[in-house]
């Protein structure tokens, strides 16, 4: 869901400002998270926000890399809100709709967790890496077309993203599929007459198995 370990001129300051908070976060590199379908070993904490952290992890069943969004203890309500939106998104084909693929929700030591496919890096990070060298018109058009497809898919199920920005537009694999993007982060999304599927909000108040 977020990029793997990278250092850039954009991320250095953020890491410095959040270092103290990261040291005391409830999950760390090497921890094993126990989900309902699988177990995930944290390789590295690669992203953060007001909700908590994103962990670059490996699924111990499939050996595939995944991104696990781990919410801080006081952010359970935010986790439930995002899970509700992800339930609505389950009506879409993530590949065709250009939205991140969601795998499962679970708790670890009382913390709400959401497991997603692992993506490459955000468009914001791409621009940082390029030192803000402008994209070509063809590159902009390619990204825009995919975003319009994603937004149209969300509209078809009555969902408004609510936080559309370059940080939430992720490159799938820029090396093998240049400028192939997906939309992520539905924590601020809203909607009407949602047909919510596979949502279990009580999951986040159950005792942790981890």
Short mmCIF file of N, CA and C in Angstrom, two decimals, residues 21-167:
data_model
loop_
_atom_site.label_atom_id
_atom_site.label_comp_id
_atom_site.label_asym_id
_atom_site.label_seq_id
_atom_site.Cartn_x
_atom_site.Cartn_y
_atom_site.Cartn_z
N UNK A 21 7.94 9.48 18.36
CA UNK A 21 6.66 8.78 18.44
C UNK A 21 6.80 7.35 17.94
N UNK A 22 7.58 7.13 16.88
CA UNK A 22 7.77 5.80 16.31
C UNK A 22 8.42 4.85 17.30
N UNK A 23 9.34 5.38 18.12
CA UNK A 23 10.06 4.53 19.06
C UNK A 23 9.13 3.89 20.08
N UNK A 24 7.98 4.54 20.33
CA UNK A 24 7.07 4.05 21.36
C UNK A 24 5.81 3.42 20.77
N UNK A 25 5.78 3.23 19.44
CA UNK A 25 4.60 2.63 18.83
C UNK A 25 4.51 1.16 19.21
N UNK A 26 3.27 0.64 19.25
CA UNK A 26 3.04 -0.69 19.82
C UNK A 26 3.51 -1.85 18.95
N UNK A 27 3.80 -1.63 17.68
CA UNK A 27 4.35 -2.70 16.83
C UNK A 27 5.68 -2.25 16.27
N UNK A 28 6.58 -3.21 16.09
CA UNK A 28 7.92 -2.88 15.62
C UNK A 28 8.38 -3.91 14.58
N UNK A 29 9.46 -3.61 13.93
CA UNK A 29 10.07 -4.51 12.95
C UNK A 29 10.33 -5.87 13.61
N UNK A 30 9.96 -6.92 12.89
CA UNK A 30 10.16 -8.28 13.40
C UNK A 30 8.95 -8.87 14.10
N UNK A 31 7.98 -8.03 14.48
CA UNK A 31 6.76 -8.55 15.11
C UNK A 31 5.98 -9.41 14.13
N UNK A 32 5.27 -10.40 14.66
CA UNK A 32 4.38 -11.23 13.85
C UNK A 32 2.95 -10.87 14.21
N UNK A 33 2.19 -10.41 13.23
CA UNK A 33 0.79 -10.04 13.42
C UNK A 33 -0.08 -11.23 13.06
N UNK A 34 -1.03 -11.55 13.91
CA UNK A 34 -1.90 -12.71 13.69
C UNK A 34 -3.25 -12.26 13.13
N UNK A 35 -3.44 -12.47 11.84
CA UNK A 35 -4.71 -12.13 11.21
C UNK A 35 -5.66 -13.30 11.23
N UNK A 36 -6.84 -13.10 10.67
CA UNK A 36 -7.82 -14.17 10.62
C UNK A 36 -7.49 -15.21 9.56
N UNK A 37 -6.88 -14.76 8.46
CA UNK A 37 -6.56 -15.66 7.35
C UNK A 37 -5.10 -16.06 7.32
N UNK A 38 -4.25 -15.23 7.89
CA UNK A 38 -2.82 -15.49 7.80
C UNK A 38 -2.08 -14.82 8.96
N UNK A 39 -0.75 -14.98 8.94
CA UNK A 39 0.12 -14.27 9.87
C UNK A 39 1.10 -13.44 9.05
N UNK A 40 1.47 -12.28 9.58
CA UNK A 40 2.29 -11.34 8.84
C UNK A 40 3.50 -10.92 9.67
N UNK A 41 4.68 -11.08 9.10
CA UNK A 41 5.89 -10.61 9.76
C UNK A 41 6.22 -9.21 9.26
N UNK A 42 6.41 -8.27 10.19
CA UNK A 42 6.74 -6.91 9.82
C UNK A 42 8.21 -6.82 9.42
N UNK A 43 8.44 -6.40 8.18
CA UNK A 43 9.80 -6.20 7.70
C UNK A 43 10.32 -4.81 8.05
N UNK A 44 9.40 -3.83 7.97
CA UNK A 44 9.79 -2.46 8.27
C UNK A 44 8.55 -1.58 8.35
N UNK A 45 8.57 -0.59 9.23
CA UNK A 45 7.52 0.42 9.27
C UNK A 45 7.87 1.46 8.22
N UNK A 46 6.99 1.63 7.22
CA UNK A 46 7.36 2.43 6.06
C UNK A 46 6.52 3.68 5.86
N UNK A 47 5.47 3.84 6.64
CA UNK A 47 4.61 5.01 6.48
C UNK A 47 3.92 5.34 7.78
N UNK A 48 3.47 6.56 7.90
CA UNK A 48 2.77 6.96 9.12
C UNK A 48 1.79 8.08 8.81
N UNK A 49 0.86 8.27 9.74
CA UNK A 49 -0.12 9.33 9.60
C UNK A 49 -0.79 9.56 10.93
N UNK A 50 -1.87 10.31 10.92
CA UNK A 50 -2.57 10.60 12.18
C UNK A 50 -3.21 9.35 12.76
N UNK A 51 -3.43 8.33 11.93
CA UNK A 51 -4.08 7.10 12.36
C UNK A 51 -3.12 6.13 13.07
N UNK A 52 -1.83 6.12 12.64
CA UNK A 52 -0.88 5.15 13.15
C UNK A 52 0.23 4.90 12.15
N UNK A 53 0.49 3.63 11.81
CA UNK A 53 1.62 3.27 10.95
C UNK A 53 1.20 2.30 9.84
N UNK A 54 2.00 2.26 8.79
CA UNK A 54 1.87 1.24 7.76
C UNK A 54 3.12 0.38 7.80
N UNK A 55 2.92 -0.94 7.87
CA UNK A 55 4.03 -1.88 7.98
C UNK A 55 4.19 -2.66 6.69
N UNK A 56 5.39 -2.58 6.11
CA UNK A 56 5.76 -3.45 4.99
C UNK A 56 5.98 -4.82 5.60
N UNK A 57 5.16 -5.79 5.17
CA UNK A 57 5.15 -7.10 5.82
C UNK A 57 5.16 -8.22 4.79
N UNK A 58 5.34 -9.44 5.29
CA UNK A 58 5.27 -10.60 4.41
C UNK A 58 4.22 -11.56 4.97
N UNK A 59 3.34 -12.04 4.11
CA UNK A 59 2.33 -13.01 4.48
C UNK A 59 3.02 -14.37 4.63
N UNK A 60 2.97 -14.92 5.83
CA UNK A 60 3.70 -16.17 6.08
C UNK A 60 3.06 -17.38 5.41
N UNK A 61 1.82 -17.25 4.96
CA UNK A 61 1.17 -18.35 4.23
C UNK A 61 1.55 -18.34 2.75
N UNK A 62 1.46 -17.17 2.13
CA UNK A 62 1.69 -17.07 0.69
C UNK A 62 3.10 -16.61 0.34
N UNK A 63 3.83 -16.08 1.34
CA UNK A 63 5.17 -15.53 1.16
C UNK A 63 5.16 -14.26 0.31
N UNK A 64 4.00 -13.68 0.12
CA UNK A 64 3.89 -12.44 -0.66
C UNK A 64 3.99 -11.23 0.27
N UNK A 65 4.48 -10.12 -0.28
CA UNK A 65 4.58 -8.90 0.49
C UNK A 65 3.21 -8.22 0.55
N UNK A 66 2.88 -7.67 1.71
CA UNK A 66 1.63 -6.97 1.92
C UNK A 66 1.91 -5.71 2.71
N UNK A 67 0.95 -4.81 2.73
CA UNK A 67 1.01 -3.61 3.56
C UNK A 67 -0.05 -3.73 4.63
N UNK A 68 0.35 -3.62 5.89
CA UNK A 68 -0.61 -3.70 6.99
C UNK A 68 -0.70 -2.33 7.65
N UNK A 69 -1.88 -1.77 7.64
CA UNK A 69 -2.14 -0.48 8.27
C UNK A 69 -2.53 -0.75 9.72
N UNK A 70 -1.71 -0.28 10.66
CA UNK A 70 -1.93 -0.53 12.08
C UNK A 70 -2.35 0.77 12.75
N UNK A 71 -3.55 0.78 13.31
CA UNK A 71 -4.09 1.98 13.92
C UNK A 71 -3.65 2.10 15.38
N UNK A 72 -3.44 3.31 15.83
CA UNK A 72 -3.15 3.54 17.24
C UNK A 72 -4.37 3.16 18.06
N UNK A 73 -4.15 2.88 19.34
CA UNK A 73 -5.21 2.37 20.21
C UNK A 73 -6.43 3.28 20.24
N UNK A 74 -6.22 4.60 20.22
CA UNK A 74 -7.33 5.54 20.30
C UNK A 74 -7.99 5.81 18.96
N UNK A 75 -7.54 5.13 17.89
CA UNK A 75 -8.07 5.37 16.55
C UNK A 75 -8.99 4.24 16.07
N UNK A 76 -9.55 3.47 16.99
CA UNK A 76 -10.42 2.36 16.60
C UNK A 76 -11.63 2.84 15.81
N UNK A 77 -12.17 3.98 16.18
CA UNK A 77 -13.33 4.52 15.46
C UNK A 77 -12.98 4.82 14.00
N UNK A 78 -11.79 5.36 13.79
CA UNK A 78 -11.34 5.65 12.42
C UNK A 78 -11.18 4.36 11.63
N UNK A 79 -10.70 3.31 12.30
CA UNK A 79 -10.54 2.02 11.63
C UNK A 79 -11.89 1.45 11.21
N UNK A 80 -12.88 1.57 12.08
CA UNK A 80 -14.22 1.08 11.74
C UNK A 80 -14.80 1.83 10.56
N UNK A 81 -14.55 3.14 10.53
CA UNK A 81 -15.06 3.96 9.43
C UNK A 81 -14.44 3.52 8.10
N UNK A 82 -13.13 3.32 8.12
CA UNK A 82 -12.47 2.89 6.88
C UNK A 82 -12.91 1.50 6.47
N UNK A 83 -13.10 0.62 7.45
CA UNK A 83 -13.53 -0.75 7.14
C UNK A 83 -14.91 -0.74 6.50
N UNK A 84 -15.77 0.16 6.94
CA UNK A 84 -17.10 0.26 6.34
C UNK A 84 -16.98 0.63 4.86
N UNK A 85 -16.11 1.58 4.55
CA UNK A 85 -15.92 1.98 3.16
C UNK A 85 -15.31 0.84 2.34
N UNK A 86 -14.39 0.12 2.94
CA UNK A 86 -13.77 -1.01 2.23
C UNK A 86 -14.80 -2.10 1.96
N UNK A 87 -15.77 -2.22 2.85
CA UNK A 87 -16.85 -3.16 2.62
C UNK A 87 -17.65 -2.79 1.38
N UNK A 88 -17.87 -1.50 1.20
CA UNK A 88 -18.58 -1.04 0.00
C UNK A 88 -17.74 -1.27 -1.25
N UNK A 89 -16.43 -1.06 -1.12
CA UNK A 89 -15.52 -1.24 -2.26
C UNK A 89 -15.40 -2.70 -2.68
N UNK A 90 -15.80 -3.61 -1.82
CA UNK A 90 -15.69 -5.03 -2.17
C UNK A 90 -16.56 -5.40 -3.36
N UNK A 91 -17.48 -4.51 -3.73
CA UNK A 91 -18.32 -4.75 -4.91
C UNK A 91 -17.54 -4.48 -6.20
N UNK A 92 -16.37 -3.87 -6.09
CA UNK A 92 -15.57 -3.52 -7.26
C UNK A 92 -14.45 -4.53 -7.50
N UNK A 93 -14.01 -4.61 -8.73
CA UNK A 93 -12.81 -5.37 -9.08
C UNK A 93 -11.64 -4.41 -8.93
N UNK A 94 -10.75 -4.62 -7.94
CA UNK A 94 -9.65 -3.67 -7.69
C UNK A 94 -8.78 -3.39 -8.91
N UNK A 95 -8.56 -4.41 -9.73
CA UNK A 95 -7.71 -4.24 -10.91
C UNK A 95 -8.37 -3.34 -11.96
N UNK A 96 -9.65 -3.55 -12.19
CA UNK A 96 -10.36 -2.76 -13.19
C UNK A 96 -10.72 -1.37 -12.68
N UNK A 97 -10.98 -1.25 -11.38
CA UNK A 97 -11.39 0.03 -10.80
C UNK A 97 -10.20 0.89 -10.38
N UNK A 98 -9.00 0.34 -10.44
CA UNK A 98 -7.79 1.06 -10.05
C UNK A 98 -7.83 1.52 -8.60
N UNK A 99 -8.28 0.63 -7.72
CA UNK A 99 -8.26 0.90 -6.28
C UNK A 99 -7.46 -0.21 -5.60
N UNK A 100 -6.89 0.09 -4.45
CA UNK A 100 -6.05 -0.87 -3.75
C UNK A 100 -6.85 -2.10 -3.35
N UNK A 101 -6.22 -3.26 -3.42
CA UNK A 101 -6.88 -4.50 -3.03
C UNK A 101 -6.79 -4.70 -1.52
N UNK A 102 -7.94 -4.92 -0.88
CA UNK A 102 -8.02 -5.14 0.56
C UNK A 102 -8.15 -6.63 0.83
N UNK A 103 -7.35 -7.13 1.79
CA UNK A 103 -7.36 -8.55 2.10
C UNK A 103 -8.19 -8.90 3.33
N UNK A 104 -7.88 -8.29 4.48
CA UNK A 104 -8.61 -8.64 5.69
C UNK A 104 -8.39 -7.61 6.79
N UNK A 105 -9.24 -7.70 7.82
CA UNK A 105 -9.10 -6.87 9.01
C UNK A 105 -8.93 -7.79 10.21
N UNK A 106 -8.18 -7.32 11.20
CA UNK A 106 -7.97 -8.12 12.41
C UNK A 106 -7.44 -7.22 13.51
N UNK A 107 -7.25 -7.77 14.70
CA UNK A 107 -6.65 -7.01 15.79
C UNK A 107 -5.34 -7.67 16.20
N UNK A 108 -4.42 -6.83 16.66
CA UNK A 108 -3.14 -7.32 17.18
C UNK A 108 -2.85 -6.54 18.46
N UNK A 109 -2.83 -7.26 19.58
CA UNK A 109 -2.62 -6.63 20.89
C UNK A 109 -3.58 -5.47 21.11
N UNK A 110 -4.81 -5.68 20.67
CA UNK A 110 -5.85 -4.67 20.84
C UNK A 110 -5.84 -3.57 19.80
N UNK A 111 -4.93 -3.62 18.82
CA UNK A 111 -4.84 -2.60 17.78
C UNK A 111 -5.54 -3.07 16.51
N UNK A 112 -6.33 -2.19 15.92
CA UNK A 112 -7.02 -2.51 14.67
C UNK A 112 -6.02 -2.53 13.53
N UNK A 113 -6.12 -3.54 12.67
CA UNK A 113 -5.20 -3.69 11.54
C UNK A 113 -5.98 -3.98 10.26
N UNK A 114 -5.51 -3.41 9.16
CA UNK A 114 -6.08 -3.66 7.84
C UNK A 114 -4.95 -4.10 6.91
N UNK A 115 -5.13 -5.22 6.23
CA UNK A 115 -4.09 -5.76 5.34
C UNK A 115 -4.47 -5.48 3.88
N UNK A 116 -3.51 -4.94 3.13
CA UNK A 116 -3.70 -4.57 1.73
C UNK A 116 -2.58 -5.15 0.86
N UNK A 117 -2.79 -5.10 -0.45
CA UNK A 117 -1.71 -5.43 -1.36
C UNK A 117 -0.58 -4.41 -1.19
N UNK A 118 0.65 -4.83 -1.41
CA UNK A 118 1.79 -3.94 -1.33
C UNK A 118 2.00 -3.25 -2.67
N UNK A 119 2.03 -1.93 -2.63
CA UNK A 119 2.26 -1.15 -3.84
C UNK A 119 3.66 -0.54 -3.79
N UNK A 120 4.01 0.20 -4.83
CA UNK A 120 5.38 0.70 -4.96
C UNK A 120 5.60 1.99 -4.17
N UNK A 121 5.20 3.12 -4.71
CA UNK A 121 5.35 4.40 -4.03
C UNK A 121 4.31 5.37 -4.54
N UNK A 122 4.08 6.44 -3.79
CA UNK A 122 3.07 7.41 -4.16
C UNK A 122 3.57 8.32 -5.28
N UNK A 123 2.63 8.96 -5.94
CA UNK A 123 2.99 9.94 -6.97
C UNK A 123 3.74 11.10 -6.32
N UNK A 124 3.38 11.44 -5.09
CA UNK A 124 4.10 12.48 -4.36
C UNK A 124 5.57 12.09 -4.18
N UNK A 125 5.81 10.83 -3.77
CA UNK A 125 7.18 10.36 -3.60
C UNK A 125 7.94 10.33 -4.93
N UNK A 126 7.22 9.95 -5.98
CA UNK A 126 7.83 9.95 -7.31
C UNK A 126 8.33 11.34 -7.67
N UNK A 127 7.51 12.35 -7.41
CA UNK A 127 7.90 13.72 -7.73
C UNK A 127 9.07 14.16 -6.86
N UNK A 128 9.09 13.74 -5.61
CA UNK A 128 10.23 14.04 -4.74
C UNK A 128 11.51 13.43 -5.31
N UNK A 129 11.41 12.16 -5.71
CA UNK A 129 12.57 11.46 -6.27
C UNK A 129 13.08 12.14 -7.55
N UNK A 130 12.15 12.73 -8.29
CA UNK A 130 12.50 13.42 -9.54
C UNK A 130 12.93 14.87 -9.28
N UNK A 131 12.96 15.26 -8.00
CA UNK A 131 13.26 16.65 -7.62
C UNK A 131 12.30 17.62 -8.32
N UNK A 132 11.05 17.19 -8.40
CA UNK A 132 9.94 17.99 -8.90
C UNK A 132 10.08 18.36 -10.38
N UNK A 133 10.82 17.55 -11.11
CA UNK A 133 10.85 17.72 -12.56
C UNK A 133 9.47 17.38 -13.11
N UNK A 134 8.85 18.26 -13.86
CA UNK A 134 7.48 18.04 -14.33
C UNK A 134 7.33 16.75 -15.14
N UNK A 135 6.16 16.15 -15.01
CA UNK A 135 5.84 14.98 -15.83
C UNK A 135 5.49 15.46 -17.24
N UNK A 136 5.64 14.56 -18.19
CA UNK A 136 5.25 14.90 -19.56
C UNK A 136 3.73 14.87 -19.67
N UNK A 137 3.22 15.47 -20.72
CA UNK A 137 1.78 15.49 -20.94
C UNK A 137 1.24 14.07 -21.07
N UNK A 138 1.99 13.20 -21.74
CA UNK A 138 1.55 11.81 -21.91
C UNK A 138 1.49 11.10 -20.56
N UNK A 139 2.45 11.36 -19.68
CA UNK A 139 2.46 10.74 -18.35
C UNK A 139 1.31 11.25 -17.49
N UNK A 140 1.04 12.54 -17.57
CA UNK A 140 -0.07 13.13 -16.83
C UNK A 140 -1.39 12.56 -17.33
N UNK A 141 -1.52 12.44 -18.64
CA UNK A 141 -2.75 11.89 -19.22
C UNK A 141 -2.99 10.46 -18.76
N UNK A 142 -1.93 9.67 -18.72
CA UNK A 142 -2.04 8.26 -18.31
C UNK A 142 -2.52 8.15 -16.87
N UNK A 143 -1.95 8.95 -15.98
CA UNK A 143 -2.37 8.94 -14.57
C UNK A 143 -3.81 9.43 -14.44
N UNK A 144 -4.13 10.52 -15.15
CA UNK A 144 -5.46 11.11 -15.06
C UNK A 144 -6.54 10.14 -15.53
N UNK A 145 -6.29 9.44 -16.60
CA UNK A 145 -7.27 8.48 -17.13
C UNK A 145 -7.56 7.38 -16.10
N UNK A 146 -6.52 6.91 -15.43
CA UNK A 146 -6.70 5.86 -14.43
C UNK A 146 -7.45 6.38 -13.20
N UNK A 147 -7.16 7.63 -12.82
CA UNK A 147 -7.87 8.22 -11.69
C UNK A 147 -9.34 8.45 -12.01
N UNK A 148 -9.62 8.87 -13.23
CA UNK A 148 -11.02 9.06 -13.64
C UNK A 148 -11.77 7.73 -13.63
N UNK A 149 -11.09 6.66 -14.04
CA UNK A 149 -11.70 5.33 -13.98
C UNK A 149 -12.02 4.97 -12.53
N UNK A 150 -11.07 5.24 -11.62
CA UNK A 150 -11.27 4.94 -10.20
C UNK A 150 -12.42 5.76 -9.63
N UNK A 151 -12.44 7.04 -9.92
CA UNK A 151 -13.50 7.91 -9.37
C UNK A 151 -14.87 7.54 -9.94
N UNK A 152 -14.91 7.15 -11.20
CA UNK A 152 -16.17 6.72 -11.80
C UNK A 152 -16.66 5.43 -11.16
N UNK A 153 -15.73 4.53 -10.84
CA UNK A 153 -16.09 3.28 -10.17
C UNK A 153 -16.63 3.57 -8.77
N UNK A 154 -16.00 4.50 -8.06
CA UNK A 154 -16.49 4.88 -6.73
C UNK A 154 -17.89 5.50 -6.83
N UNK A 155 -18.08 6.34 -7.83
CA UNK A 155 -19.39 6.97 -8.02
C UNK A 155 -20.47 5.93 -8.26
N UNK A 156 -20.12 4.85 -8.96
CA UNK A 156 -21.10 3.81 -9.29
C UNK A 156 -21.63 3.09 -8.05
N UNK A 157 -20.85 3.13 -6.95
CA UNK A 157 -21.31 2.49 -5.71
C UNK A 157 -21.63 3.53 -4.64
N UNK A 158 -21.68 4.80 -5.04
CA UNK A 158 -22.09 5.85 -4.12
C UNK A 158 -21.04 6.31 -3.14
N UNK A 159 -19.76 6.19 -3.49
CA UNK A 159 -18.67 6.56 -2.57
C UNK A 159 -17.93 7.79 -3.09
N UNK A 160 -17.65 8.73 -2.17
CA UNK A 160 -16.81 9.89 -2.44
C UNK A 160 -15.50 9.68 -1.69
N UNK A 161 -14.37 9.77 -2.36
CA UNK A 161 -13.09 9.47 -1.72
C UNK A 161 -12.81 10.39 -0.54
N UNK A 162 -12.90 11.69 -0.74
CA UNK A 162 -12.78 12.64 0.36
C UNK A 162 -11.37 13.08 0.71
N UNK A 163 -10.35 12.48 0.12
CA UNK A 163 -8.98 12.87 0.45
C UNK A 163 -8.06 12.62 -0.75
N UNK A 164 -8.47 13.13 -1.89
CA UNK A 164 -7.72 12.88 -3.13
C UNK A 164 -6.51 13.81 -3.20
N UNK A 165 -5.32 13.21 -3.16
CA UNK A 165 -4.07 13.96 -3.22
C UNK A 165 -2.98 13.01 -3.72
N UNK A 166 -1.83 13.57 -4.07
CA UNK A 166 -0.77 12.76 -4.66
C UNK A 166 -0.24 11.69 -3.71
N UNK A 167 -0.34 11.91 -2.39
CA UNK A 167 0.08 10.89 -1.43
C UNK A 167 -0.80 9.65 -1.51
#
